[in-house]
Coordinates of C-alpha atoms and ligand atoms in Angstrom, one line a residue:
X240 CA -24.1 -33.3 -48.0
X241 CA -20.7 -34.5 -47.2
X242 CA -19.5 -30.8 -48.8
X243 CA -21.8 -28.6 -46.5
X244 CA -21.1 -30.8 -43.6
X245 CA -17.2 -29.9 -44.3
X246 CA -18.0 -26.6 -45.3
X247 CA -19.7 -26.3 -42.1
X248 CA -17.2 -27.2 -40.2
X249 CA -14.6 -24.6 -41.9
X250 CA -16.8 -22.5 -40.7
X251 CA -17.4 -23.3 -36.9
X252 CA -13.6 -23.4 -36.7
X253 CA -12.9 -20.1 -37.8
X254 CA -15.6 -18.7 -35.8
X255 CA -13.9 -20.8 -32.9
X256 CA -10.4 -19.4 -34.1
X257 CA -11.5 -15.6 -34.7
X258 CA -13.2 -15.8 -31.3
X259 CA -10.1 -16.8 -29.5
X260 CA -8.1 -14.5 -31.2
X261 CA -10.0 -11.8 -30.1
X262 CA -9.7 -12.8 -26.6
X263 CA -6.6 -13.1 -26.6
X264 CA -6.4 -9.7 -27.9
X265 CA -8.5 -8.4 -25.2
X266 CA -6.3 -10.3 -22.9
X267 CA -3.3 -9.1 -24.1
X268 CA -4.0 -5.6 -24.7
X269 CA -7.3 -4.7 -23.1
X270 CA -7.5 -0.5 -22.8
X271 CA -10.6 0.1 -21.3
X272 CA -9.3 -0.4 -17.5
X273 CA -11.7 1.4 -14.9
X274 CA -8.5 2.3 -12.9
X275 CA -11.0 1.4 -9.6
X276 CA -8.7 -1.3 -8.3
X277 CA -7.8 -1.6 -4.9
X278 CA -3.9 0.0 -4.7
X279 CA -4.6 1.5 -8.5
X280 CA -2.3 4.2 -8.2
X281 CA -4.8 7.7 -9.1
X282 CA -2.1 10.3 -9.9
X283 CA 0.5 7.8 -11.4
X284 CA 0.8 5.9 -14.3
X285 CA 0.1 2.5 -15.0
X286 CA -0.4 0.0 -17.2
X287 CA -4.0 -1.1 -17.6
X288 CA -3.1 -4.7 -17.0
X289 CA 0.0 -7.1 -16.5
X290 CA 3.3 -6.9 -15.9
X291 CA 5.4 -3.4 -16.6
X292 CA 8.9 -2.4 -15.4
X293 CA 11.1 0.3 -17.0
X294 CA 10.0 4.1 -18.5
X295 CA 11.5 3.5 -22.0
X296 CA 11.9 5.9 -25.2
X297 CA 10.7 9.0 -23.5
X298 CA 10.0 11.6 -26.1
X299 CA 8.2 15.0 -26.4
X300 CA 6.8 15.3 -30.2
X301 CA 4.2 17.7 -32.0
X302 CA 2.8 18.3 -28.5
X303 CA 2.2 14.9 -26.9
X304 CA 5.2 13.2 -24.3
X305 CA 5.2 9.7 -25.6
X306 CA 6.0 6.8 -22.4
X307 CA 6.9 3.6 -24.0
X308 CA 7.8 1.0 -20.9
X309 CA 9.0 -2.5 -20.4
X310 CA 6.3 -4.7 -21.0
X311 CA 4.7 -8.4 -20.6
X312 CA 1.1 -8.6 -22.0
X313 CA 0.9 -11.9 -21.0
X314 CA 1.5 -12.2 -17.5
X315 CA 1.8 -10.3 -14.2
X316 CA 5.5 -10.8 -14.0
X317 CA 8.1 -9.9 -16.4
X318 CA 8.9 -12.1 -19.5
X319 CA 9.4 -11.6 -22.8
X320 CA 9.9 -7.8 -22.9
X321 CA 7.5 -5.6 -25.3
X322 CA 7.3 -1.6 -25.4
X323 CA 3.6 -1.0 -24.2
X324 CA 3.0 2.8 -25.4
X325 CA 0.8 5.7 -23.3
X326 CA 0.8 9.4 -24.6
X327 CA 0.3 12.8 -22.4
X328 CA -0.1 16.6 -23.5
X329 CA 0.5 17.4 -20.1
X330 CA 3.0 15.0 -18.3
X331 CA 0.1 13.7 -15.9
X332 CA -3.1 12.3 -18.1
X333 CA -2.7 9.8 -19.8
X334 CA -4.0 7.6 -22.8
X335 CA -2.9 4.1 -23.2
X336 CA -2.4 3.5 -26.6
X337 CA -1.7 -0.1 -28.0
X338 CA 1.9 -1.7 -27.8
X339 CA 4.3 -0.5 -29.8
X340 CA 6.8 -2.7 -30.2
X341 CA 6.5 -6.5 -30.1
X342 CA 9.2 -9.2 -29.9
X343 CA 10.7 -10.7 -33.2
X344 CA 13.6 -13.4 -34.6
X345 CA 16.2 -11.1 -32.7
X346 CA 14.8 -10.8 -29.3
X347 CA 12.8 -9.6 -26.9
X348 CA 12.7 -6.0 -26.8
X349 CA 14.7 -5.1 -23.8
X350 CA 14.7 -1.1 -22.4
X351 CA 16.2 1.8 -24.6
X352 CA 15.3 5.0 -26.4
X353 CA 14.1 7.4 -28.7
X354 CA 14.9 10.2 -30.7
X355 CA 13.0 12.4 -33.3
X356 CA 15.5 12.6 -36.5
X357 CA 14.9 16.3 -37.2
X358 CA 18.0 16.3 -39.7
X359 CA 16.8 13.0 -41.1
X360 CA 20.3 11.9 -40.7
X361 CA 19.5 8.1 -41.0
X362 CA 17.5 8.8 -44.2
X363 CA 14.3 7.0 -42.6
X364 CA 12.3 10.2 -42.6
X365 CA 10.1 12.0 -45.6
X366 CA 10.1 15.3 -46.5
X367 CA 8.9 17.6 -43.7
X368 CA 8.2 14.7 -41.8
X369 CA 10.8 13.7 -39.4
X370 CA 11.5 10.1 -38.0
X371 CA 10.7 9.1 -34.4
X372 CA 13.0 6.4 -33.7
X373 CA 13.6 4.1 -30.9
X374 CA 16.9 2.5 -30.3
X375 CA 16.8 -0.5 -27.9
X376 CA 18.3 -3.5 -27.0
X377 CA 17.3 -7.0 -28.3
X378 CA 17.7 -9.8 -25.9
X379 CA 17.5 -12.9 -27.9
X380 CA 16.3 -15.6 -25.7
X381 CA 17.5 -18.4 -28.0
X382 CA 21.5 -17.2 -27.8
X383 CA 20.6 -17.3 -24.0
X384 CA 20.0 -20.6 -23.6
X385 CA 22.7 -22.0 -26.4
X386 CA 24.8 -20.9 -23.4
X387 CA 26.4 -18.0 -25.5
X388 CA 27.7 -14.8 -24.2
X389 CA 26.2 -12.3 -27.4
X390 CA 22.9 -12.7 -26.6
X391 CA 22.5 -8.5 -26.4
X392 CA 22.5 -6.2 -29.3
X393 CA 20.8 -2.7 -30.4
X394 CA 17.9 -2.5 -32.7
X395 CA 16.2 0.2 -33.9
X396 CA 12.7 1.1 -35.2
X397 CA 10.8 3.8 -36.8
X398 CA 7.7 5.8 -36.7
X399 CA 6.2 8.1 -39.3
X400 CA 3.1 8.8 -37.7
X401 CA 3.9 10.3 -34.2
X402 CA 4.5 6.6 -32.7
X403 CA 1.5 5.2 -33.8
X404 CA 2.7 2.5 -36.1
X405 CA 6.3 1.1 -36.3
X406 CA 8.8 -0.3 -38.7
X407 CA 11.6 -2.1 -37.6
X408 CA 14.9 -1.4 -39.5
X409 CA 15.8 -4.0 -42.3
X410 CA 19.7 -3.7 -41.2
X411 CA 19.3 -4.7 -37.0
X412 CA 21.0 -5.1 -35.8
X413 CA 22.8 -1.6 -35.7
X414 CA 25.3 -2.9 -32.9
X415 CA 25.7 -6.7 -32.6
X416 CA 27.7 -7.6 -29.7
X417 CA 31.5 -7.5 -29.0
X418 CA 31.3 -10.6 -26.8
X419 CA 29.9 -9.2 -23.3
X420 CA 27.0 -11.1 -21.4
X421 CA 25.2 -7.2 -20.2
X422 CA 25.4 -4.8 -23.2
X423 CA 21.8 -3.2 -22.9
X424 CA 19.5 0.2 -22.5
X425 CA 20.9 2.0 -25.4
X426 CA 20.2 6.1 -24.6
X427 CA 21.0 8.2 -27.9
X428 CA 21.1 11.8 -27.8
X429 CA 22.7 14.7 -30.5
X430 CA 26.0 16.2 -29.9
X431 CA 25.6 19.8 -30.8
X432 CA 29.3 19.6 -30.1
X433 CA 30.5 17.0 -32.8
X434 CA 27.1 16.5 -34.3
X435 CA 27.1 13.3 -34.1
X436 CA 24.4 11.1 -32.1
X437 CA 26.2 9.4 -29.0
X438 CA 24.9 6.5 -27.8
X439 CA 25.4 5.7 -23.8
X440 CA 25.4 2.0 -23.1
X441 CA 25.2 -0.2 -19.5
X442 CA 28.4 -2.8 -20.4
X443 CA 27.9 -4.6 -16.8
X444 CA 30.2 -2.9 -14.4
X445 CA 30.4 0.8 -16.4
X446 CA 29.3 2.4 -19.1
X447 CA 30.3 2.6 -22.5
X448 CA 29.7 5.7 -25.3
X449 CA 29.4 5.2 -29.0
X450 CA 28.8 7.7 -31.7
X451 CA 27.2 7.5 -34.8
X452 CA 26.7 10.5 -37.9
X453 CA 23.4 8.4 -39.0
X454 CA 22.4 6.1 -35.8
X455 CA 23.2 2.7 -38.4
X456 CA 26.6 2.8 -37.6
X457 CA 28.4 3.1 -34.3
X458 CA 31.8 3.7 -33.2
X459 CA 32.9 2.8 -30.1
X460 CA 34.4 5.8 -28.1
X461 CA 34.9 5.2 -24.4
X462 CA 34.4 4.0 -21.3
X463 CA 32.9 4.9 -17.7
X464 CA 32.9 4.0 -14.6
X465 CA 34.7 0.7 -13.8
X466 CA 36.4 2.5 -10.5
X467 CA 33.7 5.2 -9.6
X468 CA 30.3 5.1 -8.1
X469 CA 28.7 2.1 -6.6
X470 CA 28.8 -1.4 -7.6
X471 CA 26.7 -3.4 -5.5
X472 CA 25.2 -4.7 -8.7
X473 CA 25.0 -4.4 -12.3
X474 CA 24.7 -1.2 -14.5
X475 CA 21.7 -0.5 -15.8
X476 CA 19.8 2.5 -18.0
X477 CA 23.1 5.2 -18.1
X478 CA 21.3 8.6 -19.3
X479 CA 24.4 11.1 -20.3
X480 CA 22.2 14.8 -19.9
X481 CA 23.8 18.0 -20.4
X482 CA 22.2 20.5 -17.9
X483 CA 22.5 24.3 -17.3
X484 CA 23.7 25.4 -13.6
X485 CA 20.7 27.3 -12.1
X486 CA 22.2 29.3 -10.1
X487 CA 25.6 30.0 -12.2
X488 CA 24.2 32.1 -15.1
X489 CA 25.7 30.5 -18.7
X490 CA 27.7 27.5 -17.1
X491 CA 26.6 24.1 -18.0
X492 CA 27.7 20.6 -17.3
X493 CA 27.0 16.7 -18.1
X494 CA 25.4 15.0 -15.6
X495 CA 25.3 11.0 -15.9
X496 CA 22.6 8.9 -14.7
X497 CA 23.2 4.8 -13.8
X498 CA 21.0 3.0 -12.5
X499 CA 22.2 -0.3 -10.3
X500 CA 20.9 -3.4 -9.2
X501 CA 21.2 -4.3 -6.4
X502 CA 23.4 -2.1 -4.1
X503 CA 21.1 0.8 -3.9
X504 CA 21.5 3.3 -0.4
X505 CA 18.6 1.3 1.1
X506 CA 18.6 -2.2 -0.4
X507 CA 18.0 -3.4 -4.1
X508 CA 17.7 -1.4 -7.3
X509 CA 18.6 2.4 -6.8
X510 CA 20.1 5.2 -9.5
X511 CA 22.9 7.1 -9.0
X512 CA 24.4 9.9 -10.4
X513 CA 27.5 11.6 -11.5
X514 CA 28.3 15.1 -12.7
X515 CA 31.1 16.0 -14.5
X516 CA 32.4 16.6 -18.2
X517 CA 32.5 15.4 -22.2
X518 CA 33.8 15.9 -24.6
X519 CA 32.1 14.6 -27.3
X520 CA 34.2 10.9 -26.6
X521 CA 35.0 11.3 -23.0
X522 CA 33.2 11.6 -19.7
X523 CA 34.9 12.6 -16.6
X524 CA 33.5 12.7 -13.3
X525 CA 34.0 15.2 -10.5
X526 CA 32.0 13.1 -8.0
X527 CA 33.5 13.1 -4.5
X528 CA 31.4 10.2 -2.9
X529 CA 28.4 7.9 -4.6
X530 CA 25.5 10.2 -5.3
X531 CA 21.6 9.2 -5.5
X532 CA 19.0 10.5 -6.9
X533 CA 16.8 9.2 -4.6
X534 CA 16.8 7.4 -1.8
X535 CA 13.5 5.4 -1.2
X536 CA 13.1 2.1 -2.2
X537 CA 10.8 2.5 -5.5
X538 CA 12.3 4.3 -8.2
X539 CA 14.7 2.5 -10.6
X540 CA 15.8 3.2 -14.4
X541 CA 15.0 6.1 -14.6
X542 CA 16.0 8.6 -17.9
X543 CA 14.9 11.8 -19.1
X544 CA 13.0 12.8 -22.2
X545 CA 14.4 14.1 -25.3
X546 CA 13.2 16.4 -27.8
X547 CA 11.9 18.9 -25.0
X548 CA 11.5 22.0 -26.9
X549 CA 14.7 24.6 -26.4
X550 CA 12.0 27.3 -25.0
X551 CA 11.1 24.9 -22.2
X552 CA 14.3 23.7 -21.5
X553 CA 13.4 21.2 -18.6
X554 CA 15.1 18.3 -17.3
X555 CA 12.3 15.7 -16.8
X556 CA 12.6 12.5 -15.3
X557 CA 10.6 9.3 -15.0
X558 CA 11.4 6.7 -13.3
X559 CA 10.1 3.0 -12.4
X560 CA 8.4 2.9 -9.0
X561 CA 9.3 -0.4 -7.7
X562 CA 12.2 -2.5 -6.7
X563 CA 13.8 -5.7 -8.2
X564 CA 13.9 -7.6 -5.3
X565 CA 9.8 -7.5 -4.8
X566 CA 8.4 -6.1 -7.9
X567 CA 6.5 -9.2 -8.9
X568 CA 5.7 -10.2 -5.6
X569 CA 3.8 -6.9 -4.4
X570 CA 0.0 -7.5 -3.7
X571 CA -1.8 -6.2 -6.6
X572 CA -3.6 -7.2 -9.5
X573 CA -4.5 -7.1 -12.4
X574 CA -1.6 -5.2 -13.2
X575 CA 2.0 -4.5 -11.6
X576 CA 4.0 -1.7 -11.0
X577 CA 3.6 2.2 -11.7
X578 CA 6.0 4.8 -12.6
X579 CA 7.0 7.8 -10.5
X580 CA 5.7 11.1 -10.6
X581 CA 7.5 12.7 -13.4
X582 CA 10.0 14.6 -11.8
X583 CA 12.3 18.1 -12.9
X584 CA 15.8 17.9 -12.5
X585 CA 17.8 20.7 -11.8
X586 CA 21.5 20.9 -11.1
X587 CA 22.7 23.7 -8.7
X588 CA 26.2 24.5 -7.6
X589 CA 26.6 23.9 -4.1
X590 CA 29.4 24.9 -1.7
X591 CA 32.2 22.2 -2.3
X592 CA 29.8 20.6 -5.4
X593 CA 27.0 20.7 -8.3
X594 CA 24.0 18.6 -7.0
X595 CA 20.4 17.6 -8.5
X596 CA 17.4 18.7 -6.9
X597 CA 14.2 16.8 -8.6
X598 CA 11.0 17.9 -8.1
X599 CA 7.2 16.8 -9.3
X600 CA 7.0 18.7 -12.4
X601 CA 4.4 22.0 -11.9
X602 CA 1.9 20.4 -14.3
X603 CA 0.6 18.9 -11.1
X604 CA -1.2 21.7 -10.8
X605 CA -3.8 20.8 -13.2
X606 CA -4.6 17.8 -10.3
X607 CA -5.6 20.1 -7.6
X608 CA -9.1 20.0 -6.7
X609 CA -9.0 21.4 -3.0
X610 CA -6.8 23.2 -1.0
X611 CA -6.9 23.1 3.1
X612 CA -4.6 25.2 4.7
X613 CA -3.5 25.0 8.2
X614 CA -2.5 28.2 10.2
X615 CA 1.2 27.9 11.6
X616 CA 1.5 25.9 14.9
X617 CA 4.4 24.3 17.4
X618 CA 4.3 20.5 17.8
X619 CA 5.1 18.9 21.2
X620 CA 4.0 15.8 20.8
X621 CA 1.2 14.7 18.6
X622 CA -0.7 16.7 16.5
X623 CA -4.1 15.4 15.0
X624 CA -5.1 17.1 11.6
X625 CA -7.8 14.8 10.0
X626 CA -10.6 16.8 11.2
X627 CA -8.8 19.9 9.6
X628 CA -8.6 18.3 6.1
X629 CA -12.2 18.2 4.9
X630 CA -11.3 15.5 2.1
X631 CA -10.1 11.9 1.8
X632 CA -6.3 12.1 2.2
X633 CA -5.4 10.0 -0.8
X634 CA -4.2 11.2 -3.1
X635 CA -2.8 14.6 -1.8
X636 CA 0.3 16.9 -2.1
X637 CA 1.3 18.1 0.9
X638 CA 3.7 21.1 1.3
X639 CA 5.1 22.4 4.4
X640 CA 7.7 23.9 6.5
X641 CA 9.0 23.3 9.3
X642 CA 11.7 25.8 12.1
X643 CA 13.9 24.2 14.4
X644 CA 14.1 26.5 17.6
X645 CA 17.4 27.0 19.0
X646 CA 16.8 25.6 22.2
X647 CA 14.5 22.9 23.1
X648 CA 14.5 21.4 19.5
X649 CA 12.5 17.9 18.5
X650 CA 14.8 15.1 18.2
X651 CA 12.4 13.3 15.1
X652 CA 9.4 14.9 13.5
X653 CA 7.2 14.3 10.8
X654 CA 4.1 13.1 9.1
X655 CA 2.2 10.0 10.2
X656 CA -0.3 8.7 8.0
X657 CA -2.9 6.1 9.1
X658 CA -6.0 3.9 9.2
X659 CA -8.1 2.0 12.0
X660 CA -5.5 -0.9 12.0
X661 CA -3.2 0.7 13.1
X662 CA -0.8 0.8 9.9
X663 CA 0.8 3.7 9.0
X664 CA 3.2 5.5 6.8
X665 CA 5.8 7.5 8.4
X666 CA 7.6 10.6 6.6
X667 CA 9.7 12.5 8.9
X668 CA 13.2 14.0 9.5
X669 CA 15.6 12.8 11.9
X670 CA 17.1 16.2 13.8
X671 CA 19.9 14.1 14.9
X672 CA 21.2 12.1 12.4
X673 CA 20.4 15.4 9.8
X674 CA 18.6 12.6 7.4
X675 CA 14.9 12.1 6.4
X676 CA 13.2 8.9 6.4
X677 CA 10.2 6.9 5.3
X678 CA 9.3 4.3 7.7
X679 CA 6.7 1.5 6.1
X680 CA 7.5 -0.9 8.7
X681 CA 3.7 -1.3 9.8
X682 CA 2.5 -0.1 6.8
X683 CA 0.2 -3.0 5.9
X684 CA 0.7 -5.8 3.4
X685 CA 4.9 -6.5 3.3
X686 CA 4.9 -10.6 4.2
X687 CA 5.6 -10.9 -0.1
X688 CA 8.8 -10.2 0.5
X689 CA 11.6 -10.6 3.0
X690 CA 13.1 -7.5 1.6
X691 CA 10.1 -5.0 1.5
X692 CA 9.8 -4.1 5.6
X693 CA 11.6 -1.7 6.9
X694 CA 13.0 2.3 7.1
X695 CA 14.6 4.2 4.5
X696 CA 17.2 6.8 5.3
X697 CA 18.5 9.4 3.0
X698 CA 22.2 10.8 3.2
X699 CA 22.9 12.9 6.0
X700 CA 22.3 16.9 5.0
X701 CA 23.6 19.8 5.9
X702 CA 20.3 21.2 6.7
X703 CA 19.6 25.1 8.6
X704 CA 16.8 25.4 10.6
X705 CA 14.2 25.5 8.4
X706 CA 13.3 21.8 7.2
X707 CA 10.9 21.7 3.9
X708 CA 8.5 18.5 3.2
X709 CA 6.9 18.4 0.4
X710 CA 4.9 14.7 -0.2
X711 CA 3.3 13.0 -3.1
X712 CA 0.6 10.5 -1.2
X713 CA -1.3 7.9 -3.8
X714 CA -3.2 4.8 -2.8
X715 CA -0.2 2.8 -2.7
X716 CA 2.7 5.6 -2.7
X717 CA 4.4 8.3 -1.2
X718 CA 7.3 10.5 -2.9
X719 CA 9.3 12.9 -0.9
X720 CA 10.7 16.0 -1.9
X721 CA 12.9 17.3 0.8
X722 CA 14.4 20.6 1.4
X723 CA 13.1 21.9 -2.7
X724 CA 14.2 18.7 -4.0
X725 CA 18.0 18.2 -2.6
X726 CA 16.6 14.9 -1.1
X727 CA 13.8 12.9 -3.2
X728 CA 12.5 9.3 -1.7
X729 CA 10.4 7.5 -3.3
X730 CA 8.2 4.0 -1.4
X731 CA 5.2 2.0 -2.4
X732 CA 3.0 0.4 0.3
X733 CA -0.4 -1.8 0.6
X734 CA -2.6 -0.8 3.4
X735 CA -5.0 -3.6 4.5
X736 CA -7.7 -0.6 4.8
X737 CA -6.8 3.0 2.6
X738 CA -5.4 5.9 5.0
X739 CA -7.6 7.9 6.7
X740 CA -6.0 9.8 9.6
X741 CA -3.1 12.1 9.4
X742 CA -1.4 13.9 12.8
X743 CA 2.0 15.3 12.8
X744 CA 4.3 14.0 15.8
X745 CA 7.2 15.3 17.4
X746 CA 9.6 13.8 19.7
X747 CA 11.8 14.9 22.8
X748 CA 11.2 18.6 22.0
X749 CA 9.3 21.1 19.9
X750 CA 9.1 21.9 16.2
X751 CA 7.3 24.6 14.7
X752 CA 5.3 24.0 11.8
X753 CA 5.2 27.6 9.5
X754 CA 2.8 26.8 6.8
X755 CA 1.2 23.5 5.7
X756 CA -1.0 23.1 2.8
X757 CA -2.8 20.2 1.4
X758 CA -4.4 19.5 -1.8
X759 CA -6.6 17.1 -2.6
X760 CA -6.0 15.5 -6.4
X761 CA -7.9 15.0 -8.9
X762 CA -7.9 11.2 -10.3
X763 CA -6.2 11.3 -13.5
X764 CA -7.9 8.5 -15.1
X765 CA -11.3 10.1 -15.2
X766 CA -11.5 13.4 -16.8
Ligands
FRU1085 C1 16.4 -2.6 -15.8 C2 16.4 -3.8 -16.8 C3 17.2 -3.3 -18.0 C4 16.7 -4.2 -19.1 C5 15.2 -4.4 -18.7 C6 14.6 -5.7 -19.0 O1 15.3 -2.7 -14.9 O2 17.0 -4.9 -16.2 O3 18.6 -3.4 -17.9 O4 16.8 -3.7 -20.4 O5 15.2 -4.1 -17.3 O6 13.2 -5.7 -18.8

């Protein structure tokens, strides 16, 4: 009797512990999100539930664009850092897949890379079937708090079945730490030129390059930045990109992303950019003034893919679609934090300098669902289109232009977006000053944050008379893409009541609008 009673109560406890490891489970990493939620972004990633900050290990392999991303499964604020995993074939579905990469003795697993190992140069891969491996930096939590200064090295991790299943490598880690406090968001890439992998790393106030024949061993080559560019805050997630000029057949040039936080153009976390040269050890700038690719308040860290194929050839970008200084404040739940569009870059040689232009990659095509168009008309003062637009205006892409007459010209115009409160959205251009903005001052929820009122300007441009808007509207989101991408602006925003109204406005004059079409898109989470 005494047996069964014990053998009885084996049993309840394991059912009691199964049972509660399951739910944590479903806690933790739950995939089967209805995306319904108020503020769900519908044309955007996000992560099912909890806490998510930077895009990490972008990678295109055997068809699919792997996003790995900074993740807590625990919590809806950041803590100890994960890589939660989602997989596309067309840069705008996508399926979550489970986390791929999960704290250990080193660290957490702080923001970094990956890489598919086509010349299975670190020996990790098989026969015919090439590594995909993820370099990243470990931020052990323990050498934190002993009050050391080497809490930050590289890691690295590999996959064998398209990122399904990893293996972290026996010899991490494969750069400890030469004795400097920020020394994070490793970004490997192959040098065609001395075929070796360089490695780009954020060493607090610049960025430092190492190269390695077999991505175990690293040899530190240079350093970036100290003197150039802003430094309003920290470096963060430097992306070293070699791109062609679009409009200057044959030439190419490296371009250098950093991210910093705070001291972006409007407030908090921005990324900069820098174009230039290197030469395989080297980078040198020829940046006049501090460049940004873009100006809104919501897109941080962000880095480009690798392995594109060489027949595509494109530049993308993703980036993180929040800010620092409110990101685990904003009002929603269960989950925080989406990224940005993806984006293409392109690099153009201007008059006195090479600039990006980013735009929404043209796979956002497969979103449209309906088209209005709008016959060309002047604006004087306030121009109402709802009734025009025979679909709910969220989410949309809107694409118009807009002429500046000689004579006469509006002082401001733009879009305003709003509902039956009274909160709007503004997106407009500032005829003036030559700059765009994004006004979210009334633009619902903001008392989460002292920071997260106000208007965004971009850098002035040298603009001609025709002004180009083209917008990216989600539930809780609008990107900008002005004049074909020169100027991108990216800014979140929580309506107490969704957007229902659009009207153009103009002020102190007349603009013409040429051509304005809107298109309603398709939800990406239910297909
Ligand atoms: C950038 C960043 C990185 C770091 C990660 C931690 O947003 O601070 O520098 O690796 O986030 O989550």
């Amino acid at each position: 009797m005494k047996n069964i009673k014990l053998l009885l109560l084996i049993f309840a406890t394991g059912l009691f512990l199964l049972a509660s490891c399951q739910s944590t489970k479903l806690k933790t990493n739950d995939l089967s999100y209805e995306y319904g939620e108020t503020y769900r972004p519908l044309v955007h990633f996000s992560p099912p539930a909890k806490w998510m900050n930077d895009p990490n290990g972008l990678v295109f392999f055997e068809g699919e664009y792997h996003l790995f991303y900074q993740y807590y499964p625990d919590a809806m604020v950041w803590g100890p850092m994960h890589w939660g995993h989602a997989v596309s074939t067309d840069l705008v579905h996508w399926q979550n897949l489970p986390i791929a990469l999960y704290p250990d003795s080193l660290g957490y697993i702080f923001s970094g890379s990956a890489v598919i190992d086509i010349n299975n140069t670190s020996g990790l891969g098989k026969p015919g079937k090439p590594a995909m491996i993820a370099i990243f930096c470990y931020h052990s939590p323990v050498l934190e708090k002993a009050g050391k200064d080497n809490y930050q090295t590289q890691g690295m991790a590999y996959s064998l079945d398209k990122g399904r299943t990893w293996t972290k490598y026996a010899g991490n880690p494969i750069l400890p730490n030469p004795g400097m406090r920020d020394f994070r968001d490793p970004k490997v890439s192959w040098n065609a030129e001395i075929k070796k992998w360089i490695m780009t790393l954020a060493t607090g106030d610049c960025v430092s390059f190492y190269s390695s024949p077999n991505l175990k061993k690293w040899t530190f080559e240079s350093k970036f930045g100290k003197n150039e560019g802003a430094h309003g805050g920290v470096w963060e997630c430097p992306d070293l990109i070699k791109m062609p000029v679009k409009n200057v057949k044959g030439e190419l040039k490296w371009v250098l992303l950093v991210s910093v936080n705070p001291g972006g153009p409007n407030g908090g976390s921005a990324t900069q950019y820098f174009t230039g040269s290197f030469d395989g050890h080297r980078f040198t700038s020829d940046n006049v003034k501090t460049r940004w690719i873009d100006y809104g308040k919501d897109n941080y860290a962000g880095v480009t893919y690798s392995g594109i194929p060489q027949n595509d050839g494109r530049c993308l970008m993703i980036g993180w679609m929040s800010n620092w200084q409110y990101a685990a404040a904003v009002p929603t739940t269960p989950w925080r934090s989406a990224m940005t569009f993806p984006r293409q870059l392109n690099l153009e040689k201007g008059k006195d300098e090479y600039y990006i232009t980013s735009n929404p990659v043209e796979e956002i095509e497969r979103l449209h669902e309906r088209k209005a168009t709008i016959k060309p008309f002047e604006i004087k003062d306030k121009t109402e289109l709802t009734k025009q637009i025979p679909f709910e205006l969220s989410p949309i892409e809107v694409i118009a232009d807009f002429e500046l007459p000689k004579t006469g010209a509006s002082s401001e115009f733009g879009f305003e977006l709003y509902n039956s409160k009274n909160e709007n959205i503004i997106v407009a251009y500032n005829n003036t000053s030559k700059n765009f903005i994004i006004n979210r001052e009334n633009s619902g929820k903001n008392d989460f944050s002292k920071d997260f009122k106000g208007i965004q300007l971009s850098g002035e441009m040298k603009t001609d008379s025709i002004i180009s808007i083209h917008l990216i509207i989600d539930m809780a989101s609008v990107e900008l893409f002005g004049q074909l991408g020169k100027v991108s602006m990216t800014d979140i925003f929580f309506p107490n009541e969704p957007f229902k109204d659009l009207r153009v406005y103009s002020k102190n004059g007349i603009v013409k609008c040429k051509g304005l079409t809107i298109y309603k898109l398709n939800n990406i989470w239910k297909h």
